[in-house]
Amino acid sequence: MNKHDEAGFADAPSTDAKQQAFETVFGQFTLPTFATLADERRHRKERLAGGFRIFASLGFCEGVAGHITVRDPEFPDTFWVNPFGMHFGRITASDLIRVDGAGKVVEGSGPLNVTAFAIHGEIHRARPDAVASAHAHSIHGKAWSSVGRLLDPITQDACAFYEDHVFFDDTRVLVTEIAEGAHLARSLGPHKAAILRNHGLITVGRSVEEAVWWFVSMERCCQAQFLAESVAKPLQVDPENARSTRAINGTPFAGWLQCQPLWEQVVGDQPVLLR
């Protein structure tokens, strides 16, 4: 047995044992509940504005590209999105626009990005569980999208995406048509993320925080894989341990929880986003 094989010893804790180890601390955090749909809408819009501010703080802005969306709780066939052309770092809850299934702005003011509607409209249509979706032209994500490969489970963080992301192999990088968005949504299937060939990353979640966190984490996983491969062929976590890790750090709850420190930081520093 070599030094790399030693990590696979037979008495390694089971997935159930690892989950039980986190139960006590995870139990101290609870997902929010709401008395009214209006309260839930306000919450989602505030988190969406915060998501854009988080993206801005991490340098995910590139001109007018990028969008995060969240489904409206009262009218679930509509979604909230950033108005086209506004810098992520300036967006507040009141700046957001609500868009219906035909691409019409039904609440708020500001232009709609046709690509945001073509992509996110079809993802929300195909995935009732996808409350939110996030996409931006982050540097490492778009660079990795040109490599033509999925991310490998080379770190604990990357294990969250193990067998739970796809490579969307389509060279129509500028999505403007409903049919193109529908093709992307079919390719995404039930997974949490997709690498869009020659384009970048897109993630989904049952909350804004989850979708935002998966995007942030996936971008960093792309960066980590580039760094590792620049030195040598990275060692990979074996499939069993990659799956057991994903069962803990790759769940919707884990995605929501991981984003909470980012939310607290951005809303503490920039409370104007709640306006």
mmCIF file of C-alpha atoms in Angstrom:
data_model
loop_
_atom_site.group_PDB
_atom_site.id
_atom_site.type_symbol
_atom_site.label_atom_id
_atom_site.label_comp_id
_atom_site.label_asym_id
_atom_site.label_seq_id
_atom_site.Cartn_x
_atom_site.Cartn_y
_atom_site.Cartn_z
ATOM 1 C CA MET A 1 0.000 0.000 0.000
ATOM 2 C CA ASN A 2 1.453 3.375 -0.981
ATOM 3 C CA LYS A 3 0.991 6.630 0.906
ATOM 4 C CA HIS A 4 -1.962 7.636 -1.259
ATOM 5 C CA ASP A 5 -3.796 4.350 -0.684
ATOM 6 C CA GLU A 6 -3.602 4.663 3.081
ATOM 7 C CA ALA A 7 -6.469 7.149 3.060
ATOM 8 C CA GLY A 8 -8.841 4.397 1.908
ATOM 9 C CA PHE A 9 -8.652 2.265 5.043
ATOM 10 C CA ALA A 10 -11.541 -0.146 5.555
ATOM 11 C CA ASP A 11 -12.870 1.300 8.803
ATOM 12 C CA ALA A 12 -13.546 4.768 7.390
ATOM 13 C CA PRO A 13 -16.748 6.328 8.813
ATOM 14 C CA SER A 14 -19.911 5.704 6.789
ATOM 15 C CA THR A 15 -21.889 8.489 5.164
ATOM 16 C CA ASP A 16 -24.525 8.114 7.886
ATOM 17 C CA ALA A 17 -21.886 8.487 10.603
ATOM 18 C CA LYS A 18 -20.492 11.615 8.951
ATOM 19 C CA GLN A 19 -23.972 13.121 8.644
ATOM 20 C CA GLN A 20 -24.684 12.359 12.296
ATOM 21 C CA ALA A 21 -21.470 14.146 13.243
ATOM 22 C CA PHE A 22 -22.885 17.378 11.822
ATOM 23 C CA GLU A 23 -26.473 16.999 13.031
ATOM 24 C CA THR A 24 -26.010 18.919 16.281
ATOM 25 C CA VAL A 25 -24.409 21.983 14.733
ATOM 26 C CA PHE A 26 -26.617 21.962 11.622
ATOM 27 C CA GLY A 27 -29.652 21.794 13.903
ATOM 28 C CA GLN A 28 -28.786 25.231 15.247
ATOM 29 C CA PHE A 29 -29.597 26.774 11.866
ATOM 30 C CA THR A 30 -33.096 26.808 10.402
ATOM 31 C CA LEU A 31 -34.456 27.881 7.054
ATOM 32 C CA PRO A 32 -36.687 30.961 7.281
ATOM 33 C CA THR A 33 -40.473 30.723 7.328
ATOM 34 C CA PHE A 34 -42.944 33.463 6.484
ATOM 35 C CA ALA A 35 -46.343 34.593 7.732
ATOM 36 C CA THR A 36 -47.383 35.963 4.335
ATOM 37 C CA LEU A 37 -46.419 35.714 0.699
ATOM 38 C CA ALA A 38 -45.571 39.406 0.798
ATOM 39 C CA ASP A 39 -43.036 38.715 3.551
ATOM 40 C CA GLU A 40 -41.533 35.881 1.536
ATOM 41 C CA ARG A 41 -41.355 38.045 -1.585
ATOM 42 C CA ARG A 42 -39.554 40.779 0.312
ATOM 43 C CA HIS A 43 -37.104 38.232 1.706
ATOM 44 C CA ARG A 44 -36.353 36.776 -1.718
ATOM 45 C CA LYS A 45 -35.855 40.201 -3.266
ATOM 46 C CA GLU A 46 -33.511 41.301 -0.497
ATOM 47 C CA ARG A 47 -31.464 38.127 -0.857
ATOM 48 C CA LEU A 48 -31.395 38.593 -4.616
ATOM 49 C CA ALA A 49 -30.081 42.152 -4.250
ATOM 50 C CA GLY A 50 -27.545 40.798 -1.766
ATOM 51 C CA GLY A 51 -26.528 38.109 -4.228
ATOM 52 C CA PHE A 52 -25.638 40.739 -6.800
ATOM 53 C CA ARG A 53 -23.632 42.673 -4.212
ATOM 54 C CA ILE A 54 -21.766 39.465 -3.307
ATOM 55 C CA PHE A 55 -20.994 38.853 -6.983
ATOM 56 C CA ALA A 56 -19.749 42.436 -7.315
ATOM 57 C CA SER A 57 -17.486 42.071 -4.280
ATOM 58 C CA LEU A 58 -15.930 38.956 -5.806
ATOM 59 C CA GLY A 59 -15.314 40.545 -9.204
ATOM 60 C CA PHE A 60 -17.979 38.635 -11.128
ATOM 61 C CA CYS A 61 -19.119 41.765 -13.001
ATOM 62 C CA GLU A 62 -18.302 42.076 -16.672
ATOM 63 C CA GLY A 63 -20.053 44.888 -18.468
ATOM 64 C CA VAL A 64 -23.758 44.111 -18.766
ATOM 65 C CA ALA A 65 -23.308 40.320 -18.664
ATOM 66 C CA GLY A 66 -24.712 38.125 -15.919
ATOM 67 C CA HIS A 67 -27.996 37.592 -14.126
ATOM 68 C CA ILE A 68 -29.450 36.011 -11.014
ATOM 69 C CA THR A 69 -33.150 35.233 -10.799
ATOM 70 C CA VAL A 70 -35.626 34.167 -8.143
ATOM 71 C CA ARG A 71 -39.125 32.838 -8.618
ATOM 72 C CA ASP A 72 -41.964 34.927 -7.163
ATOM 73 C CA PRO A 73 -43.664 33.035 -4.305
ATOM 74 C CA GLU A 74 -47.186 34.225 -5.143
ATOM 75 C CA PHE A 75 -46.927 34.098 -8.936
ATOM 76 C CA PRO A 76 -44.449 31.221 -9.472
ATOM 77 C CA ASP A 77 -44.652 31.453 -13.255
ATOM 78 C CA THR A 78 -42.868 34.820 -12.950
ATOM 79 C CA PHE A 79 -39.410 35.664 -11.674
ATOM 80 C CA TRP A 80 -37.397 38.624 -10.390
ATOM 81 C CA VAL A 81 -34.185 39.628 -12.149
ATOM 82 C CA ASN A 82 -31.739 42.509 -12.388
ATOM 83 C CA PRO A 83 -32.567 45.283 -14.861
ATOM 84 C CA PHE A 84 -30.276 45.131 -17.866
ATOM 85 C CA GLY A 85 -27.274 47.432 -17.672
ATOM 86 C CA MET A 86 -27.185 48.116 -13.928
ATOM 87 C CA HIS A 87 -23.919 47.350 -12.117
ATOM 88 C CA PHE A 88 -24.274 44.465 -9.672
ATOM 89 C CA GLY A 89 -22.741 46.568 -6.922
ATOM 90 C CA ARG A 90 -25.506 49.200 -7.115
ATOM 91 C CA ILE A 91 -28.586 46.970 -7.194
ATOM 92 C CA THR A 92 -31.153 47.302 -4.404
ATOM 93 C CA ALA A 93 -34.301 45.272 -3.762
ATOM 94 C CA SER A 94 -36.453 48.015 -5.253
ATOM 95 C CA ASP A 95 -34.450 48.019 -8.508
ATOM 96 C CA LEU A 96 -35.440 44.451 -9.402
ATOM 97 C CA ILE A 97 -37.966 43.726 -12.132
ATOM 98 C CA ARG A 98 -40.521 40.899 -12.305
ATOM 99 C CA VAL A 99 -40.937 39.111 -15.616
ATOM 100 C CA ASP A 100 -43.734 36.834 -16.800
ATOM 101 C CA GLY A 101 -43.576 33.729 -18.988
ATOM 102 C CA ALA A 102 -43.858 35.799 -22.141
ATOM 103 C CA GLY A 103 -40.884 37.983 -21.287
ATOM 104 C CA LYS A 104 -42.971 40.993 -20.289
ATOM 105 C CA VAL A 105 -41.927 43.177 -17.355
ATOM 106 C CA VAL A 106 -45.009 43.105 -15.092
ATOM 107 C CA GLU A 107 -43.549 44.847 -12.053
ATOM 108 C CA GLY A 108 -40.729 47.335 -11.630
ATOM 109 C CA SER A 109 -39.078 49.394 -14.322
ATOM 110 C CA GLY A 110 -36.008 48.852 -16.427
ATOM 111 C CA PRO A 111 -35.039 46.874 -19.516
ATOM 112 C CA LEU A 112 -34.952 43.067 -19.559
ATOM 113 C CA ASN A 113 -31.868 41.219 -20.781
ATOM 114 C CA VAL A 114 -33.125 38.934 -23.556
ATOM 115 C CA THR A 115 -30.502 36.332 -22.635
ATOM 116 C CA ALA A 116 -31.610 36.336 -18.999
ATOM 117 C CA PHE A 117 -35.159 35.572 -20.096
ATOM 118 C CA ALA A 118 -34.169 32.909 -22.633
ATOM 119 C CA ILE A 119 -31.989 31.036 -20.136
ATOM 120 C CA HIS A 120 -33.612 31.552 -16.750
ATOM 121 C CA GLY A 121 -37.189 31.490 -18.015
ATOM 122 C CA GLU A 122 -36.659 28.006 -19.424
ATOM 123 C CA ILE A 123 -34.781 26.746 -16.366
ATOM 124 C CA HIS A 124 -37.557 27.934 -14.052
ATOM 125 C CA ARG A 125 -40.117 26.383 -16.406
ATOM 126 C CA ALA A 126 -38.344 23.021 -16.523
ATOM 127 C CA ARG A 127 -37.334 22.890 -12.871
ATOM 128 C CA PRO A 128 -40.156 23.652 -10.386
ATOM 129 C CA ASP A 129 -37.635 23.043 -7.587
ATOM 130 C CA ALA A 130 -35.308 25.737 -8.923
ATOM 131 C CA VAL A 131 -36.364 28.800 -6.946
ATOM 132 C CA ALA A 132 -33.234 30.661 -8.023
ATOM 133 C CA SER A 133 -30.578 30.527 -10.717
ATOM 134 C CA ALA A 134 -27.257 32.350 -11.064
ATOM 135 C CA HIS A 135 -25.000 33.040 -14.043
ATOM 136 C CA ALA A 136 -22.076 35.404 -14.588
ATOM 137 C CA HIS A 137 -18.955 35.607 -16.734
ATOM 138 C CA SER A 138 -16.482 34.910 -13.937
ATOM 139 C CA ILE A 139 -12.904 34.572 -15.129
ATOM 140 C CA HIS A 140 -12.042 31.033 -13.996
ATOM 141 C CA GLY A 141 -15.451 29.638 -14.851
ATOM 142 C CA LYS A 142 -15.400 30.908 -18.398
ATOM 143 C CA ALA A 143 -11.801 29.794 -18.841
ATOM 144 C CA TRP A 144 -12.626 26.285 -17.593
ATOM 145 C CA SER A 145 -15.670 26.195 -19.882
ATOM 146 C CA SER A 146 -13.297 26.184 -22.852
ATOM 147 C CA VAL A 147 -11.471 23.068 -21.610
ATOM 148 C CA GLY A 148 -14.389 20.754 -22.351
ATOM 149 C CA ARG A 149 -14.371 18.781 -19.102
ATOM 150 C CA LEU A 150 -16.297 18.420 -15.900
ATOM 151 C CA LEU A 151 -14.649 19.382 -12.634
ATOM 152 C CA ASP A 152 -12.828 16.532 -10.929
ATOM 153 C CA PRO A 153 -13.285 15.757 -7.218
ATOM 154 C CA ILE A 154 -9.839 17.031 -6.234
ATOM 155 C CA THR A 155 -10.964 18.920 -3.119
ATOM 156 C CA GLN A 156 -13.641 18.676 -0.473
ATOM 157 C CA ASP A 157 -15.394 21.653 -2.092
ATOM 158 C CA ALA A 158 -15.343 20.083 -5.548
ATOM 159 C CA CYS A 159 -17.013 16.966 -4.139
ATOM 160 C CA ALA A 160 -20.208 19.020 -3.745
ATOM 161 C CA PHE A 161 -20.426 18.957 -7.565
ATOM 162 C CA TYR A 162 -19.416 15.313 -8.014
ATOM 163 C CA GLU A 163 -21.963 13.639 -10.329
ATOM 164 C CA ASP A 164 -24.123 16.735 -9.881
ATOM 165 C CA HIS A 165 -23.069 19.008 -12.736
ATOM 166 C CA VAL A 166 -23.024 18.725 -16.517
ATOM 167 C CA PHE A 167 -21.057 20.042 -19.468
ATOM 168 C CA PHE A 168 -23.364 21.830 -21.905
ATOM 169 C CA ASP A 169 -21.665 21.185 -25.231
ATOM 170 C CA ASP A 170 -23.147 23.831 -27.507
ATOM 171 C CA THR A 171 -21.189 26.515 -29.355
ATOM 172 C CA ARG A 172 -24.150 28.913 -29.579
ATOM 173 C CA VAL A 173 -22.637 30.937 -26.768
ATOM 174 C CA LEU A 174 -24.968 33.925 -27.081
ATOM 175 C CA VAL A 175 -28.353 32.535 -26.031
ATOM 176 C CA THR A 176 -31.259 34.653 -27.260
ATOM 177 C CA GLU A 177 -33.923 32.152 -28.338
ATOM 178 C CA ILE A 178 -36.388 30.235 -26.174
ATOM 179 C CA ALA A 179 -35.418 27.003 -27.943
ATOM 180 C CA GLU A 180 -31.772 27.558 -27.003
ATOM 181 C CA GLY A 181 -32.694 28.134 -23.366
ATOM 182 C CA ALA A 182 -34.886 25.020 -23.390
ATOM 183 C CA HIS A 183 -31.967 22.987 -24.754
ATOM 184 C CA LEU A 184 -29.800 24.228 -21.903
ATOM 185 C CA ALA A 185 -32.488 23.416 -19.333
ATOM 186 C CA ARG A 186 -32.811 19.868 -20.692
ATOM 187 C CA SER A 187 -29.056 19.420 -20.507
ATOM 188 C CA LEU A 188 -28.984 20.669 -16.917
ATOM 189 C CA GLY A 189 -31.566 18.048 -15.978
ATOM 190 C CA PRO A 190 -31.873 17.547 -12.206
ATOM 191 C CA HIS A 191 -28.366 18.803 -11.429
ATOM 192 C CA LYS A 192 -27.260 21.855 -9.430
ATOM 193 C CA ALA A 193 -24.893 23.313 -12.026
ATOM 194 C CA ALA A 194 -23.738 23.348 -15.620
ATOM 195 C CA ILE A 195 -20.543 24.354 -17.353
ATOM 196 C CA LEU A 196 -21.610 26.145 -20.529
ATOM 197 C CA ARG A 197 -19.095 25.522 -23.296
ATOM 198 C CA ASN A 198 -17.043 28.649 -24.133
ATOM 199 C CA HIS A 199 -19.382 30.683 -21.948
ATOM 200 C CA GLY A 200 -19.182 30.094 -18.202
ATOM 201 C CA LEU A 201 -21.086 28.620 -15.266
ATOM 202 C CA ILE A 202 -24.728 28.485 -14.228
ATOM 203 C CA THR A 203 -26.155 27.197 -10.963
ATOM 204 C CA VAL A 204 -29.592 26.635 -9.466
ATOM 205 C CA GLY A 205 -30.962 26.289 -5.948
ATOM 206 C CA ARG A 206 -34.037 26.146 -3.767
ATOM 207 C CA SER A 207 -33.086 29.565 -2.428
ATOM 208 C CA VAL A 208 -31.161 32.565 -3.695
ATOM 209 C CA GLU A 209 -28.429 31.814 -1.180
ATOM 210 C CA GLU A 210 -28.027 28.253 -2.423
ATOM 211 C CA ALA A 211 -27.733 29.258 -6.089
ATOM 212 C CA VAL A 212 -25.306 32.057 -5.223
ATOM 213 C CA TRP A 213 -23.150 29.798 -3.075
ATOM 214 C CA TRP A 214 -22.907 27.054 -5.697
ATOM 215 C CA PHE A 215 -21.763 29.657 -8.202
ATOM 216 C CA VAL A 216 -19.159 31.135 -5.847
ATOM 217 C CA SER A 217 -17.886 27.686 -4.900
ATOM 218 C CA MET A 218 -17.839 26.367 -8.457
ATOM 219 C CA GLU A 219 -15.865 29.371 -9.660
ATOM 220 C CA ARG A 220 -13.270 28.704 -6.948
ATOM 221 C CA CYS A 221 -13.205 25.001 -7.814
ATOM 222 C CA CYS A 222 -12.372 25.936 -11.417
ATOM 223 C CA GLN A 223 -9.555 28.138 -10.117
ATOM 224 C CA ALA A 224 -8.266 25.385 -7.824
ATOM 225 C CA GLN A 225 -8.236 22.829 -10.645
ATOM 226 C CA PHE A 226 -6.308 25.194 -12.910
ATOM 227 C CA LEU A 227 -3.743 25.754 -10.148
ATOM 228 C CA ALA A 228 -3.392 22.059 -9.363
ATOM 229 C CA GLU A 229 -3.060 21.020 -13.020
ATOM 230 C CA SER A 230 -0.422 23.679 -13.596
ATOM 231 C CA VAL A 231 1.862 21.738 -11.240
ATOM 232 C CA ALA A 232 0.978 18.072 -11.741
ATOM 233 C CA LYS A 233 -1.898 15.687 -12.336
ATOM 234 C CA PRO A 234 -4.098 16.218 -9.262
ATOM 235 C CA LEU A 235 -4.996 13.369 -6.964
ATOM 236 C CA GLN A 236 -8.729 12.690 -6.901
ATOM 237 C CA VAL A 237 -11.047 11.730 -4.089
ATOM 238 C CA ASP A 238 -12.353 8.221 -4.742
ATOM 239 C CA PRO A 239 -16.001 7.921 -5.831
ATOM 240 C CA GLU A 240 -17.296 6.539 -2.523
ATOM 241 C CA ASN A 241 -15.774 9.326 -0.451
ATOM 242 C CA ALA A 242 -16.707 11.957 -3.042
ATOM 243 C CA ARG A 243 -20.347 10.863 -2.777
ATOM 244 C CA SER A 244 -20.302 10.724 1.025
ATOM 245 C CA THR A 245 -18.827 14.244 1.104
ATOM 246 C CA ARG A 246 -21.446 15.508 -1.370
ATOM 247 C CA ALA A 247 -24.161 14.047 0.878
ATOM 248 C CA ILE A 248 -23.074 16.577 3.508
ATOM 249 C CA ASN A 249 -21.679 19.638 1.731
ATOM 250 C CA GLY A 250 -23.674 19.331 -1.500
ATOM 251 C CA THR A 251 -27.242 19.497 -0.206
ATOM 252 C CA PRO A 252 -29.641 22.426 -0.665
ATOM 253 C CA PHE A 253 -29.384 23.146 3.068
ATOM 254 C CA ALA A 254 -25.583 23.135 2.932
ATOM 255 C CA GLY A 255 -25.616 25.546 -0.010
ATOM 256 C CA TRP A 256 -27.976 27.887 1.827
ATOM 257 C CA LEU A 257 -25.916 27.677 5.021
ATOM 258 C CA GLN A 258 -22.571 28.289 3.324
ATOM 259 C CA CYS A 259 -23.905 31.547 1.901
ATOM 260 C CA GLN A 260 -25.032 32.990 5.232
ATOM 261 C CA PRO A 261 -21.640 34.489 6.187
ATOM 262 C CA LEU A 262 -21.439 36.166 2.768
ATOM 263 C CA TRP A 263 -24.957 37.567 3.224
ATOM 264 C CA GLU A 264 -24.208 38.846 6.727
ATOM 265 C CA GLN A 265 -21.026 40.520 5.515
ATOM 266 C CA VAL A 266 -22.581 42.244 2.530
ATOM 267 C CA VAL A 267 -25.757 43.410 4.278
ATOM 268 C CA GLY A 268 -23.705 44.654 7.214
ATOM 269 C CA ASP A 269 -21.407 46.640 4.949
ATOM 270 C CA GLN A 270 -24.063 47.750 2.454
ATOM 271 C CA PRO A 271 -27.477 47.962 4.159
ATOM 272 C CA VAL A 272 -28.685 50.205 1.333
ATOM 273 C CA LEU A 273 -29.262 47.021 -0.704
ATOM 274 C CA LEU A 274 -32.417 46.431 1.386
ATOM 275 C CA ARG A 275 -34.003 49.622 0.078
#
